[in-house]
Structure formats: structure tokens, C-alpha cells
Tab-separated table of C-alpha atoms in Angstrom:
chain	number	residue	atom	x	y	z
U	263	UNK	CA	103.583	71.588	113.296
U	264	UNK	CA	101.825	68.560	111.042
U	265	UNK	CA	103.546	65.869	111.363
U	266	UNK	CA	102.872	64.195	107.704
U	267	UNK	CA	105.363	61.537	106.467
U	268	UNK	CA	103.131	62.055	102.968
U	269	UNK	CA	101.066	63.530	101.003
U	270	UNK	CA	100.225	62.452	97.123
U	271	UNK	CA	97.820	65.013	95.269
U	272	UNK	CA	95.377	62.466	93.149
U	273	UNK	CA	95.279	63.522	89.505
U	274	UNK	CA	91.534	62.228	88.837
U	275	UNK	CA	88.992	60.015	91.102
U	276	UNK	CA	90.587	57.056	89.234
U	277	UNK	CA	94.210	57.702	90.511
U	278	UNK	CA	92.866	58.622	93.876
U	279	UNK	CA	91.577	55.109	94.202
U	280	UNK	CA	94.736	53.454	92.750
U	281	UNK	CA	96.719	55.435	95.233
U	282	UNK	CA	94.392	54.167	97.851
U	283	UNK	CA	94.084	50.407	97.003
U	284	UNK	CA	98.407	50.630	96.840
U	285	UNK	CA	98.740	51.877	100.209
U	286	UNK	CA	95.500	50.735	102.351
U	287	UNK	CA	96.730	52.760	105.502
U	288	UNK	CA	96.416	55.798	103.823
U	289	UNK	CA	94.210	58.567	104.769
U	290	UNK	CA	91.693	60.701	102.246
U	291	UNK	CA	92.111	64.963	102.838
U	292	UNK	CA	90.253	67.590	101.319
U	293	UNK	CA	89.144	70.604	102.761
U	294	UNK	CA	91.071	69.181	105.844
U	295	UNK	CA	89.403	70.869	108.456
U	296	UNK	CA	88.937	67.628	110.633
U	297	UNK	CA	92.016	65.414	109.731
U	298	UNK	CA	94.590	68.388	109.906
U	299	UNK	CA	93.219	68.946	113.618
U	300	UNK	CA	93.524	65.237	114.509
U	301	UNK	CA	97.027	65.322	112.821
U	302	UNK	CA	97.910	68.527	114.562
U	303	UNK	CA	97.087	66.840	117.909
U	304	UNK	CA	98.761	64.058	117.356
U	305	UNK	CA	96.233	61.451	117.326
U	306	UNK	CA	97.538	60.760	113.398
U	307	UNK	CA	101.088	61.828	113.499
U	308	UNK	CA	102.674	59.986	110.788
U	309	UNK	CA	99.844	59.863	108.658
U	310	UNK	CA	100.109	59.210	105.032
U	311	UNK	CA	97.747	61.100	102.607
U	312	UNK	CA	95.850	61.436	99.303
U	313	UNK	CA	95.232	64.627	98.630
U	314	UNK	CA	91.411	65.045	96.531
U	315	UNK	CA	91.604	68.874	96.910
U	316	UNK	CA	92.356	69.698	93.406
U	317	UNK	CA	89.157	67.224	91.806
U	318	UNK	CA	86.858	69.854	92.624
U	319	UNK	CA	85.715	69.721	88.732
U	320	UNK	CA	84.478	65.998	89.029
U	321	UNK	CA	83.505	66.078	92.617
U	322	UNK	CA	82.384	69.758	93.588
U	323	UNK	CA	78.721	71.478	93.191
U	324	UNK	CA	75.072	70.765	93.067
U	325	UNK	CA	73.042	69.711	90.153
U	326	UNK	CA	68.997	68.859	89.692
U	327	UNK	CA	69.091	65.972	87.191
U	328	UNK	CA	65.981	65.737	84.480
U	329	UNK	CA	64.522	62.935	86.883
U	330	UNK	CA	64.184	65.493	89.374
U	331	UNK	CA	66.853	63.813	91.768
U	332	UNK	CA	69.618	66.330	93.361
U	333	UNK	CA	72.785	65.013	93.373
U	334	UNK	CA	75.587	66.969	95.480
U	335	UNK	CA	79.624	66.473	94.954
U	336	UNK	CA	81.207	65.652	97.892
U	337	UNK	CA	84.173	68.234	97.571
U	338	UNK	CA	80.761	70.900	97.452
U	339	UNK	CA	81.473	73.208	100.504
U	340	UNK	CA	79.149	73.568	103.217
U	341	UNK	CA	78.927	77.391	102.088
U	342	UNK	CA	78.430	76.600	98.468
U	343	UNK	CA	75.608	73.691	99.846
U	344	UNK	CA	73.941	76.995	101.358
U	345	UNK	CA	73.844	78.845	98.545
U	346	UNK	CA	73.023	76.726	95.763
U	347	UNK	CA	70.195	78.194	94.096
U	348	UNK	CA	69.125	74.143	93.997
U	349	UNK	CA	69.449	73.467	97.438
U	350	UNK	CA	67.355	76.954	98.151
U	351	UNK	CA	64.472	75.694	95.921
U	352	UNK	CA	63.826	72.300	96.543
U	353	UNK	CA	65.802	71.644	100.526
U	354	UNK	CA	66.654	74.503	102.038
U	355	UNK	CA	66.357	72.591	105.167
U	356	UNK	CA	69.506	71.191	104.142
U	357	UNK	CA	71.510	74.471	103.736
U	358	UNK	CA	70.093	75.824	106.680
U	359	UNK	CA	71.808	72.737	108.587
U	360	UNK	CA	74.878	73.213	106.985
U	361	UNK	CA	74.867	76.510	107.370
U	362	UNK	CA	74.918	76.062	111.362
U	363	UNK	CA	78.689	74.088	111.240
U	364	UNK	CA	81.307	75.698	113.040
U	365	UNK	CA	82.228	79.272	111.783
U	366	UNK	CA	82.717	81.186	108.564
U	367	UNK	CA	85.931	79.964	107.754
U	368	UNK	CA	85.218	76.181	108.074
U	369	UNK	CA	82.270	76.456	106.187
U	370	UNK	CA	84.077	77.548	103.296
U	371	UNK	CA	86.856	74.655	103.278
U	372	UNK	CA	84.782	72.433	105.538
U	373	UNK	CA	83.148	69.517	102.607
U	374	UNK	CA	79.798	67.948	102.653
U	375	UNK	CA	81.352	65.017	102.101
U	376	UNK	CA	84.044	64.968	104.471
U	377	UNK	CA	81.223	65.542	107.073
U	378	UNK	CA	79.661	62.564	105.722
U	379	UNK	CA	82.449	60.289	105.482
U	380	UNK	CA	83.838	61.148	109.102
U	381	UNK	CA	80.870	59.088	110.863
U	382	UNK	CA	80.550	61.486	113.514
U	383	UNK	CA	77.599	61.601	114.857
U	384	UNK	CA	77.239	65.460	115.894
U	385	UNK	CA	77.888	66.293	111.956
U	386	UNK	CA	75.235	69.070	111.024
U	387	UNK	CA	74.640	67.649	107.923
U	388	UNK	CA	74.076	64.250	109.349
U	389	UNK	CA	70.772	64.379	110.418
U	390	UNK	CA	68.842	66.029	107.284
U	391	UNK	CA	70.337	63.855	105.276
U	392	UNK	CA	69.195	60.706	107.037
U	393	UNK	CA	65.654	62.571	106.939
U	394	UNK	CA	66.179	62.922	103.129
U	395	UNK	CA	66.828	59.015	103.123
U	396	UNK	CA	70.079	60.233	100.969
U	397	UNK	CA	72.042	57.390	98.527
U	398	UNK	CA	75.630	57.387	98.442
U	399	UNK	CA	77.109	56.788	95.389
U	400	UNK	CA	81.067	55.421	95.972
U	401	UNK	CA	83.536	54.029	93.583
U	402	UNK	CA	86.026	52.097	94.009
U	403	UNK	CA	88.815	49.663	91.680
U	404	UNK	CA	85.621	47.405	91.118
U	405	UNK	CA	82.919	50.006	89.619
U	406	UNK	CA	80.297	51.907	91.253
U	407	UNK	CA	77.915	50.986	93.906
U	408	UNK	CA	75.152	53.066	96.005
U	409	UNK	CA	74.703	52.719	99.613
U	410	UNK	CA	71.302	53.836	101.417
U	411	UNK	CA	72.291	56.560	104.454
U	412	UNK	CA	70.205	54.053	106.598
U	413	UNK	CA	72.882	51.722	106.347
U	414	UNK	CA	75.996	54.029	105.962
U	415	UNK	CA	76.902	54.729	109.635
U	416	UNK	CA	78.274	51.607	111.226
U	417	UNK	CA	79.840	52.823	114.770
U	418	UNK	CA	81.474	55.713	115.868
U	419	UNK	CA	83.946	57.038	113.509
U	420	UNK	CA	82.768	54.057	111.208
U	421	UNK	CA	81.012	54.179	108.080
U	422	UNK	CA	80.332	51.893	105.405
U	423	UNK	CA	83.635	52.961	103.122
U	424	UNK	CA	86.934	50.510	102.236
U	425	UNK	CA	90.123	52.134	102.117
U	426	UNK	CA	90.550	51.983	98.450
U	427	UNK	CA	86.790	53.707	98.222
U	428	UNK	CA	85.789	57.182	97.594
U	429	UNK	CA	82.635	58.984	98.084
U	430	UNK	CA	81.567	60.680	94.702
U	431	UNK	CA	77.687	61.313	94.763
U	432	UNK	CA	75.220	62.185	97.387
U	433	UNK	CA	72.007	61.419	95.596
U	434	UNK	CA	68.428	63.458	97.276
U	435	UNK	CA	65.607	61.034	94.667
U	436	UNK	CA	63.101	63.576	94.000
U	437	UNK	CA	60.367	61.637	95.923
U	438	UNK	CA	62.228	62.007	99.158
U	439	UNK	CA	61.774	65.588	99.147
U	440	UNK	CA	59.045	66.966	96.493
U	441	UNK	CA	55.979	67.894	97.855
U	442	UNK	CA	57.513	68.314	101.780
U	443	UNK	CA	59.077	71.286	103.758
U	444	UNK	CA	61.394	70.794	106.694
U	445	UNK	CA	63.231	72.697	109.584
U	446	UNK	CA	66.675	71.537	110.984
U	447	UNK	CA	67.116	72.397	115.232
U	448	UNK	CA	70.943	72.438	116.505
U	449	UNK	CA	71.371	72.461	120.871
U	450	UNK	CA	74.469	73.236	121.611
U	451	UNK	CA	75.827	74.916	124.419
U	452	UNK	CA	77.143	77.883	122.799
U	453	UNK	CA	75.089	80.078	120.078
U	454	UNK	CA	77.606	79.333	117.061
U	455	UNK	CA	80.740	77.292	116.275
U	456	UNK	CA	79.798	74.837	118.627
U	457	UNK	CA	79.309	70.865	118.158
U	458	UNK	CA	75.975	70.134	118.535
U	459	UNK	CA	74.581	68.690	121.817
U	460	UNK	CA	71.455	67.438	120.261
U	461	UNK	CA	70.433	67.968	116.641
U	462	UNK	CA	67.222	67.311	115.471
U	463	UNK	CA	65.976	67.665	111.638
U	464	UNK	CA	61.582	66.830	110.314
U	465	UNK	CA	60.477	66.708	107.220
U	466	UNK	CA	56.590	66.281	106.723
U	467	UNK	CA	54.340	66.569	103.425
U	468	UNK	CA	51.021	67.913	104.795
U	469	UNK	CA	47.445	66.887	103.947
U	470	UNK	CA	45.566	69.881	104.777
U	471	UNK	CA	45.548	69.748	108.638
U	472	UNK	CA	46.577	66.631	108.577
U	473	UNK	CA	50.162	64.709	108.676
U	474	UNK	CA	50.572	63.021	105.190
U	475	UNK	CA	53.947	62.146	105.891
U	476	UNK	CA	56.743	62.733	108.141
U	477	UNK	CA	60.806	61.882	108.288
U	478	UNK	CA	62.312	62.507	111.567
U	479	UNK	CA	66.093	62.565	112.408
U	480	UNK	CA	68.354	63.064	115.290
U	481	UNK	CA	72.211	63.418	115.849
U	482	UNK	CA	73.722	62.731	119.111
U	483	UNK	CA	70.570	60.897	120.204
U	484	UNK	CA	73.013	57.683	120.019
U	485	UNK	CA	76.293	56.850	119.051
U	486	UNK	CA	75.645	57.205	114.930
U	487	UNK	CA	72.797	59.435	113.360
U	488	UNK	CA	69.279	57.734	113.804
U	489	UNK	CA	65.906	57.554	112.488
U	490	UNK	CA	62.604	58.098	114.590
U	491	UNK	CA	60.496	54.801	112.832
U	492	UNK	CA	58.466	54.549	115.279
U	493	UNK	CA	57.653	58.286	115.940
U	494	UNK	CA	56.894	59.050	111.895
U	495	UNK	CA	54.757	56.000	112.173
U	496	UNK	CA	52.636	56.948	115.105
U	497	UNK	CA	51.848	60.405	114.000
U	498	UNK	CA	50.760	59.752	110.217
U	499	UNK	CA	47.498	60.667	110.253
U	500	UNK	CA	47.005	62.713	112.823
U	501	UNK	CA	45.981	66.746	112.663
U	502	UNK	CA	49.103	68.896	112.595
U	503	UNK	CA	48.394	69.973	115.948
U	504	UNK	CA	48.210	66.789	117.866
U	505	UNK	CA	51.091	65.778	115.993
U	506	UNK	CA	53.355	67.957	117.574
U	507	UNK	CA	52.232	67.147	121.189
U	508	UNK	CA	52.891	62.978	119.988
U	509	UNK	CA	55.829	63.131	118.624
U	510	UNK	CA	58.519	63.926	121.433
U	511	UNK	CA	56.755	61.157	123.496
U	512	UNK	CA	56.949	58.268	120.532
U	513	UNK	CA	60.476	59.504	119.590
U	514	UNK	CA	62.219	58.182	123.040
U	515	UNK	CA	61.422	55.037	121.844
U	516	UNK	CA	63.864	55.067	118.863
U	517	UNK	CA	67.219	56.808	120.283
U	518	UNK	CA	69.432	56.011	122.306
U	519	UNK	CA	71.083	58.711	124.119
U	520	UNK	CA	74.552	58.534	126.012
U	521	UNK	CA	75.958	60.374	129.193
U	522	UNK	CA	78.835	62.586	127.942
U	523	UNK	CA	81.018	65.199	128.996
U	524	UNK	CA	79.100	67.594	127.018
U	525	UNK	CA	75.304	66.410	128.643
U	526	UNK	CA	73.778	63.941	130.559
U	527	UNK	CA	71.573	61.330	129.059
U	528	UNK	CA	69.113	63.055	131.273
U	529	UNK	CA	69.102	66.443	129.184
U	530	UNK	CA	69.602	64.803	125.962
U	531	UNK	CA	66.209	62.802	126.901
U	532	UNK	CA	64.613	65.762	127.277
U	533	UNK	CA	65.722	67.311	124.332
U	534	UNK	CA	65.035	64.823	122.094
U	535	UNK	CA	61.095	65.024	123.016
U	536	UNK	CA	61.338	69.115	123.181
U	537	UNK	CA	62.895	69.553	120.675
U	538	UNK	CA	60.793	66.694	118.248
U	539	UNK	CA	57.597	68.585	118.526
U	540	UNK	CA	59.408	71.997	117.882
U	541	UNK	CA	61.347	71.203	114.696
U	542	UNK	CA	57.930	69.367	113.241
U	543	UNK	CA	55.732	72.573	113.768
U	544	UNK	CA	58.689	74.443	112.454
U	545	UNK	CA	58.512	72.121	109.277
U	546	UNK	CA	54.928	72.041	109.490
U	547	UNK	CA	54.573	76.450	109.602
U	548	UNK	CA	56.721	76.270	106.097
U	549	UNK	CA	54.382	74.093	104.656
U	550	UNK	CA	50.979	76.551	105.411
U	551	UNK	CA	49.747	75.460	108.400
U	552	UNK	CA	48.883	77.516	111.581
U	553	UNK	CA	50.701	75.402	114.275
């Protein structure tokens, strides 16, 4: 039993927002796979909703733009991230994250976007697209405005969205990924449909041996999806191989990991610098070298 007092089904992006900035308290649903289980257990009984499902033709798919820059609907499902011929050419890191939520049947009604707008900080595609240093485009009654990923998570559960605001771009600029190859790492305590324990994603543009650059990401490692400054800084430079033993170490010094009921702070500590070093030779073996 849902236990809905309403539902409106938006017409466009435009009357999704007006039916947003009239009723504030109103929740956004698409594929539904997270807010139909929170309403299902109760913890949004009553709920009032706007309905994006049917925009799929101004807010679904993937497309390279002549500048190079991918841009990705949010309505594009996690299966249909996967197998974009785009996304398989230029970041298949990214589909091979996705790729790893949940099971077959939330992949295909689970959205991109929903998993970015949720701010939950064990979302697959959370990670990889904080490595990809990903824009959000969102629109509200005022016009458009872009928000950096780096600044998009604000708590748990919180991002950097109004009420009357809709998600309608995720922007990749070419130069974030051109020219690098990366490899996306999910712990979890089960093999598949599990929410990760740790997930860890690394870019890195090689220089012959050497580390040219490097973009390393973690979910769980804190209580909203995190950048490793520190760690991509001390291991710029450095041959491929001592790379990999550096990075775990320098990485403790940007996360900070919780206790939980799913792991201790302890394990997630040691994850984070295991698992560091293994997704950036993982990156590293796509892009030629013998690591």
C-alpha cells in the first residue's frame, strides 16, 4: 500500500517547476525506485508528488556535443548510461559504475539523476562523477544555472537543489575526461544488489610511466561523496608503480570515514587505502601500462 495523497504528472520541465514553486512541500518521482520505498515504509506517507516520468524526450539519453563535452539527461536510466555507445567510447568507467547498482530491474527504472539528486552517499554513480568533476545544469522559475559536483552535496540526504528546481543536464567537459582511462571499485558485503560499503572510482592520464594526472573519488568514505586533493596531489609525478604503493597512504588524509551498522570506521580505513592503490593500477592497466 502507497500511501500518496497526490500525484500531478508534469506536462513539460516548465510545468514541472510551476507545479513545484506552487506547492514547495512537494516531492519530485521518476523512475521511483527510492521514493516509492521510503513512501512504502512510511517514512513519506502523505507525500505529495510531481510526476517527471513522462519528459523522457527533454530529459532522457546521452549526447557528445561538437565541443566534445557529454551531456547526460537525468531521466537516462542507469541501463541505458551502460550502454550508450557514448558513454562506452569516451567513460566507460562511468557505465561500469552504474552498471554495479542494485539488480536488473532497478537499473532499468532506477535514473542517473535520481541517484544524483538523492545525496546519498553510497550512490554508485556518485563517486565517478565527482572524479569526472561533473556540472549540473538545473532550472528553475528564474533561468538556468550550473553547479560544480564539488559543491553539490551539502549533508546527508542534502544537495544543492530548491524545491521549485529540477535537475536537467549532467555536463562531463571534454577536458575532464579526454586523454584519461579509469576503473570504478564497489565493497560491499554481498557480490550484487548490495549498497556499497566503500566505493572507490581513479581516473589518471598517463605520461609514459609516469602519473600525468590523476582524479580520485570515494563514496562512503564520509557522510557525502569526497575528493582525495591531497592524494592526486602527492602522486603527480611519480612512476605508475610507486604511485600505487602512495596513494592509499595520502588518501586517509582526505576522508572521513564513519562507524556504521554496515562497517566499522576501522574496515572502511582500511579499505579506503586498499582499495586506492587497486582502482589506480586498474585505471592505470587501461591506459597501457604494466602495473
Amino acid at each position: 500500500m502507497y500511501d500518496i495523497a497526490s500525484i500531478y504528472e508534469a506536462k513539460s520541465i516548465d510545468d514541472a517547476i510551476r507545479a513545484l514553486k506552487a506547492d514547495p512541500g512537494a516531492l519530485v518521482i521518476a523512475g521511483g525506485t527510492d521514493v516509492l520505498i521510503k513512501v512504502r515504509e512510511g517514512r513519506l506517507a502523505g507525500c505529495r508528488l510531481v510526476s517527471i516520468h513522462g519528459l523522457a524526450s527533454e530529459l532522457a539519453g546521452v549526447e557528445l556535443r561538437p565541443n566534445g563535452d557529454i551531456e547526460i539527461g537525468p531521466l537516462t536510466t542507469f541501463r541505458q548510461v551502460a550502454e550508450s555507445p557514448v558513454i562506452q567510447a569516451h567513460i566507460p568507467v562511468l557505465g561500469e559504475a552504474v552498471d554495479q547498482a542494485g539488480g536488473p530491474q532497478l537499473r532499468a527504472a532506477g535514473t542517473i539523476g535520481g541517484n544524483v539528486c538523492n545525496g546519498i552517499t553510497s550512490a554508485d554513480s556518485a563517486s565517478t562523477l565527482l572524479a569526472l568533476d561533473a556540472r549540473l545544469r538545473v532550472r528553475g522559475p528564474r533561468g538556468e544555472r550550473e553547479a560544480p559536483i564539488s559543491q553539490w552535496y551539502k549533508g546527508v540526504g542534502r544537495v544543492d537543489l530548491a524545491p521549485y528546481e529540477l535537475l536537467v543536464k549532467i555536463v562531463i567537459p571534454k577536458d575532464n575526461y579526454a586523454g584519461y582511462t579509469g576503473c570504478y571499485i564497489k565493497y560491499a558485503m554481498r557480490n550484487a544488489m548490495d549498497i556499497a560499503t566503500l566505493g572507490v572510482s581513479c581516473l589518471v592520464k598517463l605520461d609514459g610511466a609516469l602519473v600525468d594526472d590523476v582524479s580520485l573519488a570515494f563514496g562512503v568514505a564520509g557522510p557525502v561523496p569526497m575528493r582525495a586533493y591531497s592524494a592526486e596531489a602527492a602522486i603527480r609525478g611519480l612512476p605508475i608503480r610507486e604511485a600505487v604503493q602512495a596513494i592509499g597512504k595520502a588518501a586517509l588524509e582526505d576522508v572521513a570515514p564513519r562507524d556504521s551498522w554496515r562497517a566499522s570506521k576501522a574496515l572502511r580505513v582500511q579499505l579506503v587505502e586498499e582499495l586506492s592503490g587497486r582502482a589506480l593500477a586498474g585505471a592505470a592497466r587501461k591506459g597501457g601500462a604494466a602495473v
